[in-house]
Amino acid sequence: MSRLGVSFTDPTLEARVLAGVEQVEVQLAAAVDSPEKFVAEAAAHLLNAGGKRFRPLLVMLSAEFGESANPDVVRSAVVVELTHLATLYHDDVMDEADKRRGAPSANARWDNSVAILVGDYLFAQASDLVSDLGPDAVRIQARTFSRLVQGQIRETLGPSEDDDALAHYLSVVADKTGSLIATAALFGAKMAGASVDVQETLSEFGERIGAAFQLSDDIIDIASETGDSGKTPGTDLREGVPTLPTLIALRSTDAGSERLRSLLAKPLTDDSELDEAIRLLRLHPAMTEARTYVQAEADAASALLAKLPDVPARAALQALCDTVATRLG
């Protein structure tokens, strides 16, 4: 397993992808810079806090199905990661988060207004860079941005009385997470000059594997004793945040689930109630159903890879699918 979080069986491919991601880091630092000292400091805040760079990794791997050396590949990865960073600044304001990647969030270090404006600045920088990649890239970025915002709006408003809560949640995950990861895969293939069929396949792959990773975090939040998702187990339960297992459990109608449903219907600020909810949820069939759903998404992503040329990058993308199963335990 490389430091990028994916297994490589081809050392030449690994070296090429690592070199590409390192170029992305250099260009990211330049993109967030500003003559205004405070803007530069605030914009680099989350960048300097680190991150897995999953999206640039996917750009680089997808570019392997074409001419990966095209400099537009790295530029498109910078656009995607800038967009992702911008959403983090805004998300932390929406969630009133105190921490991000182990560091104080921008809204905690400064205030909400600064965090929102810095997020806007990063979106603007991404828009500036994508304009150099041509009108198709601009259109893709705009449509992705639209999905990101609509997903956040729907999450903020919550499901209406006529909505199915689980379907609503899955649509939010698709828009807030899947859309940008799909764009990462699409940009990589497109900038490398891969065929339209390959572009479409990789875009769908990105959407599915992105959702699978996000939803697997939901399961880890309940099942893990150590906080593998980077959060204390039960964090979402404590805050009353809907997740895949909890929404499935809330749909159950058997009498034996009545106590669990009553606990899940509210934020669990009491430690004893939180512990009880975690214990009951771990034993509930909802956990198995949630794992089955996420595994099905990973399997669907894996099946798409069979449509792609058999190059070393395909095996690396398959490893991402296999990692989902490992995370599910």
JSON list of C-alpha atoms in Angstrom, two decimals, residues 1-8 14-15 17-18 57:
[
{"chain": "A", "resi": 1, "resn": "MET", "atom": "CA", "xyz": [0.00, 0.00, 0.00]},
{"chain": "A", "resi": 2, "resn": "SER", "atom": "CA", "xyz": [1.54, 3.30, -1.07]},
{"chain": "A", "resi": 3, "resn": "ARG", "atom": "CA", "xyz": [1.34, 6.55, 0.85]},
{"chain": "A", "resi": 4, "resn": "LEU", "atom": "CA", "xyz": [-1.50, 7.47, -1.52]},
{"chain": "A", "resi": 5, "resn": "GLY", "atom": "CA", "xyz": [-3.68, 4.75, -0.02]},
{"chain": "A", "resi": 6, "resn": "VAL", "atom": "CA", "xyz": [-3.78, 2.44, -3.05]},
{"chain": "A", "resi": 7, "resn": "SER", "atom": "CA", "xyz": [-1.87, -0.73, -3.86]},
{"chain": "A", "resi": 8, "resn": "PHE", "atom": "CA", "xyz": [0.41, -0.67, -6.88]},
{"chain": "A", "resi": 14, "resn": "GLU", "atom": "CA", "xyz": [3.56, 4.04, -8.93]},
{"chain": "A", "resi": 15, "resn": "ALA", "atom": "CA", "xyz": [6.54, 6.29, -9.60]},
{"chain": "A", "resi": 17, "resn": "VAL", "atom": "CA", "xyz": [1.57, 8.62, -10.35]},
{"chain": "A", "resi": 18, "resn": "LEU", "atom": "CA", "xyz": [3.59, 9.79, -7.34]},
{"chain": "A", "resi": 57, "resn": "LEU", "atom": "CA", "xyz": [-4.69, 10.29, -7.42]}
]
